[in-house]
PDB file of C-alpha atoms in Angstrom:
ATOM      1  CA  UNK W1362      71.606  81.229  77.814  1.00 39.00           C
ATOM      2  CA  UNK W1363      72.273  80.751  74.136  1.00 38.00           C
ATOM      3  CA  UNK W1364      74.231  82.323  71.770  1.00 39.00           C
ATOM      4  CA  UNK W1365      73.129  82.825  68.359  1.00 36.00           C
ATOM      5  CA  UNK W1366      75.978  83.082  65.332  1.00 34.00           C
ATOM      6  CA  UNK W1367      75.366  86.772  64.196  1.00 34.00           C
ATOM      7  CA  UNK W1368      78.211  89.126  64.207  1.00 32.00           C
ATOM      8  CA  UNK W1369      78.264  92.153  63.069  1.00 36.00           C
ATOM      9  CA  UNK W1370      81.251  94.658  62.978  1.00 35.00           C
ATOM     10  CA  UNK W1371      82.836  93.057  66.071  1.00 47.00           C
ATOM     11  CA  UNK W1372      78.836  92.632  68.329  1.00 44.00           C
ATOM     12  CA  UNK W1373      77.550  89.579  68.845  1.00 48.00           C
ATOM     13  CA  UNK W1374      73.490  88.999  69.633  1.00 44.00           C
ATOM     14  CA  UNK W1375      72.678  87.100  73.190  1.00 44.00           C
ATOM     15  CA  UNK W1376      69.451  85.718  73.611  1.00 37.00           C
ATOM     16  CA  UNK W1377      68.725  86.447  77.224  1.00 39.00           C
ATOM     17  CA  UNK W1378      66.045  83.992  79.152  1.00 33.00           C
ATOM     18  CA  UNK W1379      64.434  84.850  82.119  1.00 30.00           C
ATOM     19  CA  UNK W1380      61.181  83.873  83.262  1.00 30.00           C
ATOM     20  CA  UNK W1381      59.994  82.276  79.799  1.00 31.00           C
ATOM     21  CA  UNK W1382      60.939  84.921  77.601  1.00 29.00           C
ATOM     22  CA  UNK W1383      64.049  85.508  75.358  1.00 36.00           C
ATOM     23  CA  UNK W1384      65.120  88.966  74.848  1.00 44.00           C
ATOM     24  CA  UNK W1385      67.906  89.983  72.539  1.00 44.00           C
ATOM     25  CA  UNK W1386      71.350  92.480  73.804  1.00 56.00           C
ATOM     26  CA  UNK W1387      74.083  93.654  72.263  1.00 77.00           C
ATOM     27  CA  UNK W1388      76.954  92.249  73.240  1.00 86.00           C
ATOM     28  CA  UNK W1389      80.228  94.450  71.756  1.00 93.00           C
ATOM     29  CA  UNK W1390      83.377  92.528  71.450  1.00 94.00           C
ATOM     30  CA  UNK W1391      86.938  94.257  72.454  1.00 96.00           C
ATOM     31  CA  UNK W1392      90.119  93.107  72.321  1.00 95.00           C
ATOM     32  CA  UNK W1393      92.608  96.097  71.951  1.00 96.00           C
ATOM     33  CA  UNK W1394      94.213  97.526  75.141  1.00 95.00           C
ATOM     34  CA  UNK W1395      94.226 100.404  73.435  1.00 96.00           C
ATOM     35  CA  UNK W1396      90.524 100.952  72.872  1.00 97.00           C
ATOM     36  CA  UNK W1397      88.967 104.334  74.381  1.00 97.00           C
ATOM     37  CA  UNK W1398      87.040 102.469  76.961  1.00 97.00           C
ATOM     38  CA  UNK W1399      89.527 100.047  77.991  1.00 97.00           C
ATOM     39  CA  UNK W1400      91.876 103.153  77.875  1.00 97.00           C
ATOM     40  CA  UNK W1401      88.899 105.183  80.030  1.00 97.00           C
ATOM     41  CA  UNK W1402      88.984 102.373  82.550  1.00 97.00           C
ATOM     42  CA  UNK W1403      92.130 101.915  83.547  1.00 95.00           C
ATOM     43  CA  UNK W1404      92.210 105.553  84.462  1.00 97.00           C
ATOM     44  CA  UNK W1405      89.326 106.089  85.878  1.00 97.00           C
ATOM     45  CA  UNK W1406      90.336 102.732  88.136  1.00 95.00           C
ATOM     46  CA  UNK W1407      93.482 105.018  90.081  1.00 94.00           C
ATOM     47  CA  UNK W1408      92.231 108.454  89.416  1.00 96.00           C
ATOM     48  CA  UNK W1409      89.905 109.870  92.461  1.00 96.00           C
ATOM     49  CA  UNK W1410      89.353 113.020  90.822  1.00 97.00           C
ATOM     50  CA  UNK W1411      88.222 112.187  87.111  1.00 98.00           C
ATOM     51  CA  UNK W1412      86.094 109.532  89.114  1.00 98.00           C
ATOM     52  CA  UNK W1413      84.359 112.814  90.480  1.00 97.00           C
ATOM     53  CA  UNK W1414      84.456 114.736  87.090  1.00 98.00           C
ATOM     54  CA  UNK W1415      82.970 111.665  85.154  1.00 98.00           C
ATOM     55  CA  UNK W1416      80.841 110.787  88.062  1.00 98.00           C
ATOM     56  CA  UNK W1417      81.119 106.939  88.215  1.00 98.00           C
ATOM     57  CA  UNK W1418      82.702 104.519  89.856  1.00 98.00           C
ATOM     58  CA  UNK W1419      84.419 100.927  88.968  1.00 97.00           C
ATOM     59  CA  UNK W1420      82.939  97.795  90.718  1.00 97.00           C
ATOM     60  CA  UNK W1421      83.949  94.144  89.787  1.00 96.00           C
ATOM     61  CA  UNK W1422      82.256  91.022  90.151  1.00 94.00           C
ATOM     62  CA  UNK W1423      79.121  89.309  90.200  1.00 93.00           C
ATOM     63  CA  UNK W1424      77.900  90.030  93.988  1.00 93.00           C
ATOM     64  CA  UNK W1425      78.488  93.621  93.346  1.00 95.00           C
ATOM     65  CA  UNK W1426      76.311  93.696  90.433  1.00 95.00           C
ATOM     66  CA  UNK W1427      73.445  91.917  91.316  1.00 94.00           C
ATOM     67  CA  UNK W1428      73.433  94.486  94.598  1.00 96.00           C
ATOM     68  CA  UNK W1429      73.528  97.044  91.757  1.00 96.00           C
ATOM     69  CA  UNK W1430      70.774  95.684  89.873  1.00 94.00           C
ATOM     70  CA  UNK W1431      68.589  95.069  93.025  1.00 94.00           C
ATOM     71  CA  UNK W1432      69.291  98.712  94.796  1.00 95.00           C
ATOM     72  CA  UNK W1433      68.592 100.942  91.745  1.00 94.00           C
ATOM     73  CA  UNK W1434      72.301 101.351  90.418  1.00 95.00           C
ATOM     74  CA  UNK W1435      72.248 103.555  87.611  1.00 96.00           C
ATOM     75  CA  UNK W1436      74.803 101.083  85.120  1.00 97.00           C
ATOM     76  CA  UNK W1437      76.742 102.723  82.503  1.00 97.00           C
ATOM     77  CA  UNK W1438      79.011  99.705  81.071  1.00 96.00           C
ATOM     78  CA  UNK W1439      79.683  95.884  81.810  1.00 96.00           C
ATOM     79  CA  UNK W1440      82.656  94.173  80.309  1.00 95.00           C
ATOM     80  CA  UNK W1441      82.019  90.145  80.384  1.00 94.00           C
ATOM     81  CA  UNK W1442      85.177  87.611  80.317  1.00 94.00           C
ATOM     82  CA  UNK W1443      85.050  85.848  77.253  1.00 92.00           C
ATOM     83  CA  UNK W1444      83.316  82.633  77.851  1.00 87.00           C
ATOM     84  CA  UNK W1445      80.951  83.777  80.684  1.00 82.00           C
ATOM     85  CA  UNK W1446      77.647  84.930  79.276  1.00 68.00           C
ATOM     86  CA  UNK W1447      75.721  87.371  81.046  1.00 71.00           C
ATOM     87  CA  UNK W1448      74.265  86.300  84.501  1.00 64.00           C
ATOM     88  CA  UNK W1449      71.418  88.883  84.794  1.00 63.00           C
ATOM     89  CA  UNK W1450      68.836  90.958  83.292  1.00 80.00           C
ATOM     90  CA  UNK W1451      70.677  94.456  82.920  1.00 89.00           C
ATOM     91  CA  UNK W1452      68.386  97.779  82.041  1.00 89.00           C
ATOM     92  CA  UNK W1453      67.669  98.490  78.413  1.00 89.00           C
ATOM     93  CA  UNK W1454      70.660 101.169  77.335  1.00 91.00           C
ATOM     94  CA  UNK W1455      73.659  99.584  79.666  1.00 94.00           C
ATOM     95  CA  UNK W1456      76.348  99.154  77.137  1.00 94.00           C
ATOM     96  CA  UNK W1457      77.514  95.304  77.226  1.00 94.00           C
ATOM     97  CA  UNK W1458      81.327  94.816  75.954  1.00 95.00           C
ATOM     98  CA  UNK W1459      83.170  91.229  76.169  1.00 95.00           C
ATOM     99  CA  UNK W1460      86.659  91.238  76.215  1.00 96.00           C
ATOM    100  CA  UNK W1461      89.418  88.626  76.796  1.00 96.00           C
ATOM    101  CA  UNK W1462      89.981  87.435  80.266  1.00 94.00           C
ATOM    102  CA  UNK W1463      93.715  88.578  79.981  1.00 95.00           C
ATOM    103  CA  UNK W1464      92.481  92.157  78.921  1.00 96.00           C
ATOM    104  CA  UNK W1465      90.087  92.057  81.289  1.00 95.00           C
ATOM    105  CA  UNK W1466      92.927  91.078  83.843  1.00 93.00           C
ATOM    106  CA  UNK W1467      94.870  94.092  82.507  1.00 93.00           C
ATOM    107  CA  UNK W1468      91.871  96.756  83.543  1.00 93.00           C
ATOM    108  CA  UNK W1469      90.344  95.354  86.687  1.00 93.00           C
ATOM    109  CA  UNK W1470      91.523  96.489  89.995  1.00 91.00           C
ATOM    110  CA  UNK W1471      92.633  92.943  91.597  1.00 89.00           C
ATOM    111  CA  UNK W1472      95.250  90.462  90.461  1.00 86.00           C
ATOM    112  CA  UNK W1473      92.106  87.690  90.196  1.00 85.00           C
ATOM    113  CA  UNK W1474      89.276  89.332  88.284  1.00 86.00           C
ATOM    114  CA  UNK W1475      85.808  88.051  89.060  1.00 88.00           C
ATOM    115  CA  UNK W1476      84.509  87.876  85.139  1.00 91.00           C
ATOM    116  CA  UNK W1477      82.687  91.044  85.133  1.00 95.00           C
ATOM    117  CA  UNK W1478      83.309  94.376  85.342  1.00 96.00           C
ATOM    118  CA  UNK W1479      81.450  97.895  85.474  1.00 97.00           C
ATOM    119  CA  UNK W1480      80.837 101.606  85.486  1.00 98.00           C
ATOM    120  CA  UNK W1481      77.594 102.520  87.976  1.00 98.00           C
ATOM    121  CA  UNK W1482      76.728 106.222  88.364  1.00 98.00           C
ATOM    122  CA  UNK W1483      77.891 107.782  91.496  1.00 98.00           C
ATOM    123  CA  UNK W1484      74.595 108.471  94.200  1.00 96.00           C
ATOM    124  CA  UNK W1485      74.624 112.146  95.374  1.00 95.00           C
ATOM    125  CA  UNK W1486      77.392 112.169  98.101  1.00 97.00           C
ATOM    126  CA  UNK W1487      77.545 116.125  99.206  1.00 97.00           C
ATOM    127  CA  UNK W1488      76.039 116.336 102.646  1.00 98.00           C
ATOM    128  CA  UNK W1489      72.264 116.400 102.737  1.00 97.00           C
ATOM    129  CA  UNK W1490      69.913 119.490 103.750  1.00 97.00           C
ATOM    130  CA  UNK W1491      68.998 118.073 106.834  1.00 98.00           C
ATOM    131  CA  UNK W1492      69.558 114.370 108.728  1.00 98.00           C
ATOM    132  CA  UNK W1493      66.054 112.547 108.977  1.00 97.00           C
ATOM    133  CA  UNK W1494      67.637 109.657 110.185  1.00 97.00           C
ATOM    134  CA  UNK W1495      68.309 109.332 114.187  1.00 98.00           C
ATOM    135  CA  UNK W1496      71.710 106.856 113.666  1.00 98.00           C
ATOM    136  CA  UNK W1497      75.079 108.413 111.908  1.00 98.00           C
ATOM    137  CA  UNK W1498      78.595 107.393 111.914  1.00 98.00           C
ATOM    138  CA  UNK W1499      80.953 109.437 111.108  1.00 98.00           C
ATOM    139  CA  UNK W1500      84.405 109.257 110.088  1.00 98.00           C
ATOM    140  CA  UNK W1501      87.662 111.530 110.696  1.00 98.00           C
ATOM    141  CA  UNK W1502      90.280 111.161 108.716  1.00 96.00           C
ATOM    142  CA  UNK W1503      90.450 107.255 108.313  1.00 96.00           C
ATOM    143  CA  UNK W1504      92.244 106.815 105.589  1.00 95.00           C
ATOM    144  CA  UNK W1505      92.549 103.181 104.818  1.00 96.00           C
ATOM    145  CA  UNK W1506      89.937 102.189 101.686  1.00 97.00           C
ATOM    146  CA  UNK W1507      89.207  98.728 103.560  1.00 96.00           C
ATOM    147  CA  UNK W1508      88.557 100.172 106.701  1.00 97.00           C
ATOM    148  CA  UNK W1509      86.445 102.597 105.265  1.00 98.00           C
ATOM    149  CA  UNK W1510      84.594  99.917 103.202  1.00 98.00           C
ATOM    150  CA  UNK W1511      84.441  97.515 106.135  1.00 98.00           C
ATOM    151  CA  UNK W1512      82.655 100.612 108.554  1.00 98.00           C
ATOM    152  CA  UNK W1513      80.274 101.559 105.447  1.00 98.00           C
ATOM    153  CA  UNK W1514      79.106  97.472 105.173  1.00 98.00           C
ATOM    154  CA  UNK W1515      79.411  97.335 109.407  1.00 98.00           C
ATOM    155  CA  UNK W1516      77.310 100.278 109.352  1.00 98.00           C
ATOM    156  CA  UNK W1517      74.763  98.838 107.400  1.00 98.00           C
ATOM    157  CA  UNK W1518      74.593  95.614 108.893  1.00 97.00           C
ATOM    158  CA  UNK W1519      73.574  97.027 112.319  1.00 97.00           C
ATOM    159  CA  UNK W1520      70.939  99.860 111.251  1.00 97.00           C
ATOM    160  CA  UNK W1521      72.870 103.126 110.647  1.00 98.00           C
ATOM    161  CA  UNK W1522      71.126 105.380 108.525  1.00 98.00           C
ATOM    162  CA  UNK W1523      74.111 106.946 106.925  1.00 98.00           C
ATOM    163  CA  UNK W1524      78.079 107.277 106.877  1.00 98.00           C
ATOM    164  CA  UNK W1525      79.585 110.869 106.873  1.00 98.00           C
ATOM    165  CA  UNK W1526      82.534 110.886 106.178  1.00 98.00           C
ATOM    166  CA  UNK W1527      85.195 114.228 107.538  1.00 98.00           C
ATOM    167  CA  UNK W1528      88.061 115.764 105.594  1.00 97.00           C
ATOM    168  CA  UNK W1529      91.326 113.009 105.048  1.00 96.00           C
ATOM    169  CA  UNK W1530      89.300 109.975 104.794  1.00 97.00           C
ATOM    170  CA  UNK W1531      89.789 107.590 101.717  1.00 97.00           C
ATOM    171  CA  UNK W1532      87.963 108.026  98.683  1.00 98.00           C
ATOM    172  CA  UNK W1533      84.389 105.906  99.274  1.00 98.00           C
ATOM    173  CA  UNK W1534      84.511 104.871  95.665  1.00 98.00           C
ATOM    174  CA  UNK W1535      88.143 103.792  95.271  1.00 97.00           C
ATOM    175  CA  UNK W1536      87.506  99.961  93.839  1.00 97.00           C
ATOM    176  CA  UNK W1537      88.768  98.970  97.323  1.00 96.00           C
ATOM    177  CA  UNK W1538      86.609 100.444  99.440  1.00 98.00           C
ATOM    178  CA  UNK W1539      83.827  99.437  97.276  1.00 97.00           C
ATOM    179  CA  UNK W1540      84.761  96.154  96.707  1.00 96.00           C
ATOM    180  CA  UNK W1541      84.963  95.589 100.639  1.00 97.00           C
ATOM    181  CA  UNK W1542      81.563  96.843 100.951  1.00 98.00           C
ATOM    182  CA  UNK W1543      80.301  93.990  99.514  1.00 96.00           C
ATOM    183  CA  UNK W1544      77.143  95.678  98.102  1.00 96.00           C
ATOM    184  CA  UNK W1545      76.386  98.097 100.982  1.00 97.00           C
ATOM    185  CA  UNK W1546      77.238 101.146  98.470  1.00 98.00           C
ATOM    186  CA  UNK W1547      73.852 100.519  96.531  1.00 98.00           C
ATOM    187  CA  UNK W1548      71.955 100.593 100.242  1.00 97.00           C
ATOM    188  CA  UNK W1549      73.334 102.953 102.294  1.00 98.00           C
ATOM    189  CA  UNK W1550      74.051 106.859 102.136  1.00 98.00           C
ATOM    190  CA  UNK W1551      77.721 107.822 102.143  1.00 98.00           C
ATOM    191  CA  UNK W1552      77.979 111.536 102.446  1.00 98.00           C
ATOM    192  CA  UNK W1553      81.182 113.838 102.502  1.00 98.00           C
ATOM    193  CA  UNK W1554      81.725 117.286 104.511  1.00 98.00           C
ATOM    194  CA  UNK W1555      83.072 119.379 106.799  1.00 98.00           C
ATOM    195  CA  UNK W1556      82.731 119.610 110.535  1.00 98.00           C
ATOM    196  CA  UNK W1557      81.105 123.203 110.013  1.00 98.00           C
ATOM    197  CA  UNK W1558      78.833 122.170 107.647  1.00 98.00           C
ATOM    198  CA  UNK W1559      77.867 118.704 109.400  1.00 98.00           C
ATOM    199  CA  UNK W1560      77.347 120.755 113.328  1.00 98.00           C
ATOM    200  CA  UNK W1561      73.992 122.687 112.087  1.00 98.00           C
ATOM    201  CA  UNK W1562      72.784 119.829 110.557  1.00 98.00           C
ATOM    202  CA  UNK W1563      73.412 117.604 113.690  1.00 98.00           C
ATOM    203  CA  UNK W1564      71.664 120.637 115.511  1.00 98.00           C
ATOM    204  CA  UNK W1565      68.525 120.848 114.323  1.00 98.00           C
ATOM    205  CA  UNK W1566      68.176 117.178 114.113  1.00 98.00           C
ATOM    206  CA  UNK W1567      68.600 117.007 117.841  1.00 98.00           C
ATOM    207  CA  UNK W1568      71.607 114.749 117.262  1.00 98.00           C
ATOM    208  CA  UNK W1569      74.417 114.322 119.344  1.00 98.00           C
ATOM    209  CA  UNK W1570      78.165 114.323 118.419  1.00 98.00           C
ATOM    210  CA  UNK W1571      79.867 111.717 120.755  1.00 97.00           C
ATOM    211  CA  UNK W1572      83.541 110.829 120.169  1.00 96.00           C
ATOM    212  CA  UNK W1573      85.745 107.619 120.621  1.00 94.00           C
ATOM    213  CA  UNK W1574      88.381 109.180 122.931  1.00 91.00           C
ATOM    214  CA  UNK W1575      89.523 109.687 126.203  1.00 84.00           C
ATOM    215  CA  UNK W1576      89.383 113.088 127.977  1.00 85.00           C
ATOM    216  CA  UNK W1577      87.905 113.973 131.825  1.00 81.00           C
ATOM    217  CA  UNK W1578      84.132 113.355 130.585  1.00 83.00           C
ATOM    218  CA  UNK W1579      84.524 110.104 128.318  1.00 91.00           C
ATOM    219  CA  UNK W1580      81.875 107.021 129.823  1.00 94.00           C
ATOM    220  CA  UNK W1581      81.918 103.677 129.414  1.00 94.00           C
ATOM    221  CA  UNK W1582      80.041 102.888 126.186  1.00 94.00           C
ATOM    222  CA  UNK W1583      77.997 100.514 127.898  1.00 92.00           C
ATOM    223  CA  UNK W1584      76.506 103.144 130.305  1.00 92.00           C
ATOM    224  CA  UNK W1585      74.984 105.764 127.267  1.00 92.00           C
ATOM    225  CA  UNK W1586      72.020 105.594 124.726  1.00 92.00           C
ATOM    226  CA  UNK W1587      72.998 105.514 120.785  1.00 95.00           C
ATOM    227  CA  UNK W1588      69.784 105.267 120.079  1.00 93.00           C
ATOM    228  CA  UNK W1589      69.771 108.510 118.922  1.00 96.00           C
ATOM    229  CA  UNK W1590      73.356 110.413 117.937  1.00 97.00           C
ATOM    230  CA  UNK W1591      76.500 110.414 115.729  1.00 98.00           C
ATOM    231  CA  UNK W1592      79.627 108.730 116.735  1.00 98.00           C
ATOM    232  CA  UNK W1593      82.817 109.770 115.449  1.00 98.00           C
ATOM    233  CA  UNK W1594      85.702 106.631 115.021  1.00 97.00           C
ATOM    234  CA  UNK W1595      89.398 108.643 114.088  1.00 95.00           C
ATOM    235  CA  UNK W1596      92.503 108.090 111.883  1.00 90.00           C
ATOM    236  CA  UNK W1597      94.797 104.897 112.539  1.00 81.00           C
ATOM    237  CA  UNK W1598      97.330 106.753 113.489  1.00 84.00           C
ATOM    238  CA  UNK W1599      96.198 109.910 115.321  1.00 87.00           C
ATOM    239  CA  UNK W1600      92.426 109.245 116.460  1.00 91.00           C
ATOM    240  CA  UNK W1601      89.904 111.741 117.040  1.00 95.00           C
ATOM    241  CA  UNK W1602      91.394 115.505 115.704  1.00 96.00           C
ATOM    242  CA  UNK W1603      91.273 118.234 117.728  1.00 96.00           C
ATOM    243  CA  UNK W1604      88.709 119.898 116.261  1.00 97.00           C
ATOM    244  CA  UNK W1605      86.329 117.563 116.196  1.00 97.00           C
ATOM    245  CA  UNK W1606      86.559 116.471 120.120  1.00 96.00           C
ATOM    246  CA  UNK W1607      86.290 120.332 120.780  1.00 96.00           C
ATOM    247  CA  UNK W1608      82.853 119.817 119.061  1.00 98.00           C
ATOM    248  CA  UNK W1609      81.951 116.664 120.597  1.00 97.00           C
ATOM    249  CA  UNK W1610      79.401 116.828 123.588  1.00 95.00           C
ATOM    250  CA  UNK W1611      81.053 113.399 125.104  1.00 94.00           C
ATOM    251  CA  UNK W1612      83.593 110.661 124.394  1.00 96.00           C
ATOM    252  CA  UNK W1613      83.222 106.924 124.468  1.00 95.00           C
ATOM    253  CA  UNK W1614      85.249 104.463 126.068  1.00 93.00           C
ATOM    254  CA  UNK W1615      85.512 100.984 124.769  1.00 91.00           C
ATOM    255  CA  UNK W1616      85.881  98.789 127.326  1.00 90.00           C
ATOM    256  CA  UNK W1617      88.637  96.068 126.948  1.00 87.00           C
ATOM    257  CA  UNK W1618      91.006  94.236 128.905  1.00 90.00           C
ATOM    258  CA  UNK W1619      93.880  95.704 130.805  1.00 85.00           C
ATOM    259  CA  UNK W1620      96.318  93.896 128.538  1.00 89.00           C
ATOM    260  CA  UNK W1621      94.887  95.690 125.546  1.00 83.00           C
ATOM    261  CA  UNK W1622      95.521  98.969 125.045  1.00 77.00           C
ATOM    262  CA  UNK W1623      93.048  99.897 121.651  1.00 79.00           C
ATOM    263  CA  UNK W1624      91.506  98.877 118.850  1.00 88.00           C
ATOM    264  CA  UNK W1625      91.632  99.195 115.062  1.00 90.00           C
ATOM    265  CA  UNK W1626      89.303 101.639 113.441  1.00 94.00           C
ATOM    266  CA  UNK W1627      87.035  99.030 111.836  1.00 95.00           C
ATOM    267  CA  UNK W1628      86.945  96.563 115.392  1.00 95.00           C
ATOM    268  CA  UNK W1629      86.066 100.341 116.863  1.00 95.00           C
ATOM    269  CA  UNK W1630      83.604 101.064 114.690  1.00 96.00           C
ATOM    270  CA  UNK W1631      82.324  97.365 114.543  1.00 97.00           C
ATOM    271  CA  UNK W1632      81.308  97.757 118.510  1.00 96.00           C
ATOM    272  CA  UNK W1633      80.377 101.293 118.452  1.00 97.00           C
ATOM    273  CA  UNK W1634      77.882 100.461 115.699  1.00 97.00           C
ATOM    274  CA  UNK W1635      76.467  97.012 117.679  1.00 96.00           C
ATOM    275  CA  UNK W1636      75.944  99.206 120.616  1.00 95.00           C
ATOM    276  CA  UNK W1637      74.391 101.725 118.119  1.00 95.00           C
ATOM    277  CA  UNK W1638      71.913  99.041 116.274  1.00 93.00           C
ATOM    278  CA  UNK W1639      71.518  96.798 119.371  1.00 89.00           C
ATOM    279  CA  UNK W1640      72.850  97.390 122.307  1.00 78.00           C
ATOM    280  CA  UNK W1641      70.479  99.631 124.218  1.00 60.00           C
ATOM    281  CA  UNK W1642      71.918 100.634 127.838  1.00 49.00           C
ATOM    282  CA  UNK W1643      73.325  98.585 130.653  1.00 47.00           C
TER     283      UNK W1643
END
């Protein structure tokens, strides 16, 4: 990577090599907190709705945006530290700003930034028309962004084919559930509903709807077939709702030692899924 000396009204010109050949970005140089995009950032980092209204979402670091790059991300902006020249290849059009490392401190969503920053287009998240997939997890009112994150990159480590999530869950593109995704938000679906609108759909797939609970029916989960179904992990605090166990055909026990009496939503969702991907019947 080399840097030629042309500025021009606050842009700079990288030369960037890959595979043999040189090609020439942009490179737009910011150092005012109170620019319009550093401005735009900052909001759009805490705001859930104009996230929605804008339809993008803020990711940081280099992992994140190679998984961007390699999954079909749709990039809108990347803000470089000063000092750390692009890394990758980015579509022709993505705006390309460098800015300060404290500035870029001031606008990232961690205490440590990780030298780059960006806007990616959000995927389509309303439910779909129908499920063509035979693997779903679904979540109800878990409201944590890291165990949200953790489930979506759990989910597709072991083969889900999507993540739905139910009213009162956390926003799937807050920075933190995104950032502990670790990439799995450019591979697999996240999709948002209700219960009434996710029951036809579940339906005429021929899926179905088992939840994490106890009542008079729940099995062990090592006695059923996931092969084919949706499993429903609940809230931290309250579990399954009442609604959705009224529309569940079964419930699913963990099993665990006598000592223990549950587990966290992600370690739930972390064996539910195995057993899902993996674990067949007993």
């Amino acid at each position: 990577m080399h840097e030629k000396k042309a500025y021009r009204r606050g842009f700079r010109r990288y030369a960037v090599v890959l595979s043999g050949w040189g090609e020439w970005a942009e490179m737009e140089t910011i150092t005012s907190r109170t620019n319009p995009l550093i401005t735009r950032l900052r909001k759009l980092t805490g705001d859930r709705k104009l996230r929605r209204q804008q339809g993008v979402m803020v990711c940081e670091g280099p992992k994140m945006l190679a998984e961007a790059l390699k999954w079909g991300g749709r990039l809108e902006v990347v803000l470089w530290q000063a000092g750390c020249p692009p890394l990758a290849e980015l579509p022709e059009g993505v705006r390309q700003v460098e800015v300060p490392a404290d500035l870029l401190k001031a606008v990232a969503p961690t205490e440590t930034p990780q030298k780059v920053l960006f806007l990616c287009a959000l995927p389509p998240f309303a439910l779909p028309e129908e499920l063509t997939g035979a693997k779903y997890l679904v979540l109800d009112g878990l409201q944590d962004p890291g165990n949200v994150g953790t489930l979506w990159r759990t989910a597709d480590a072991f083969g889900a084919d999507g993540l739905i999530l139910l009213p009162g869950c956390a926003d799937p593109w807050n920075p933190k559930t995104l950032r502990a995704t670790m990439g799995a938000c450019f591979r697999l679906p996240v999709w948002e509903g209700t219960l009434e609108a996710l029951l036809p759909l579940l339906k005429r797939a021929g899926l179905p709807l088992y939840a994490t609970a106890l009542r008079e029916d729940t099995v062990d989960l090592r006695q059923i077939t996931l092969d084919r179904a949706a499993v429903v992990i609940g809230s931290e605090g309250r579990g399954v709702s009442q609604p959705v166990l009224a529309a569940s055909q079964r419930t699913l026990r963990i099993p665990m030692t006598d000592r223990c009496e549950s587990l966290n939503a992600a370690a739930a969702g972390a064996v539910v899924l195995w057993r899902m991907g993996f674990g067949g019947t007993q």
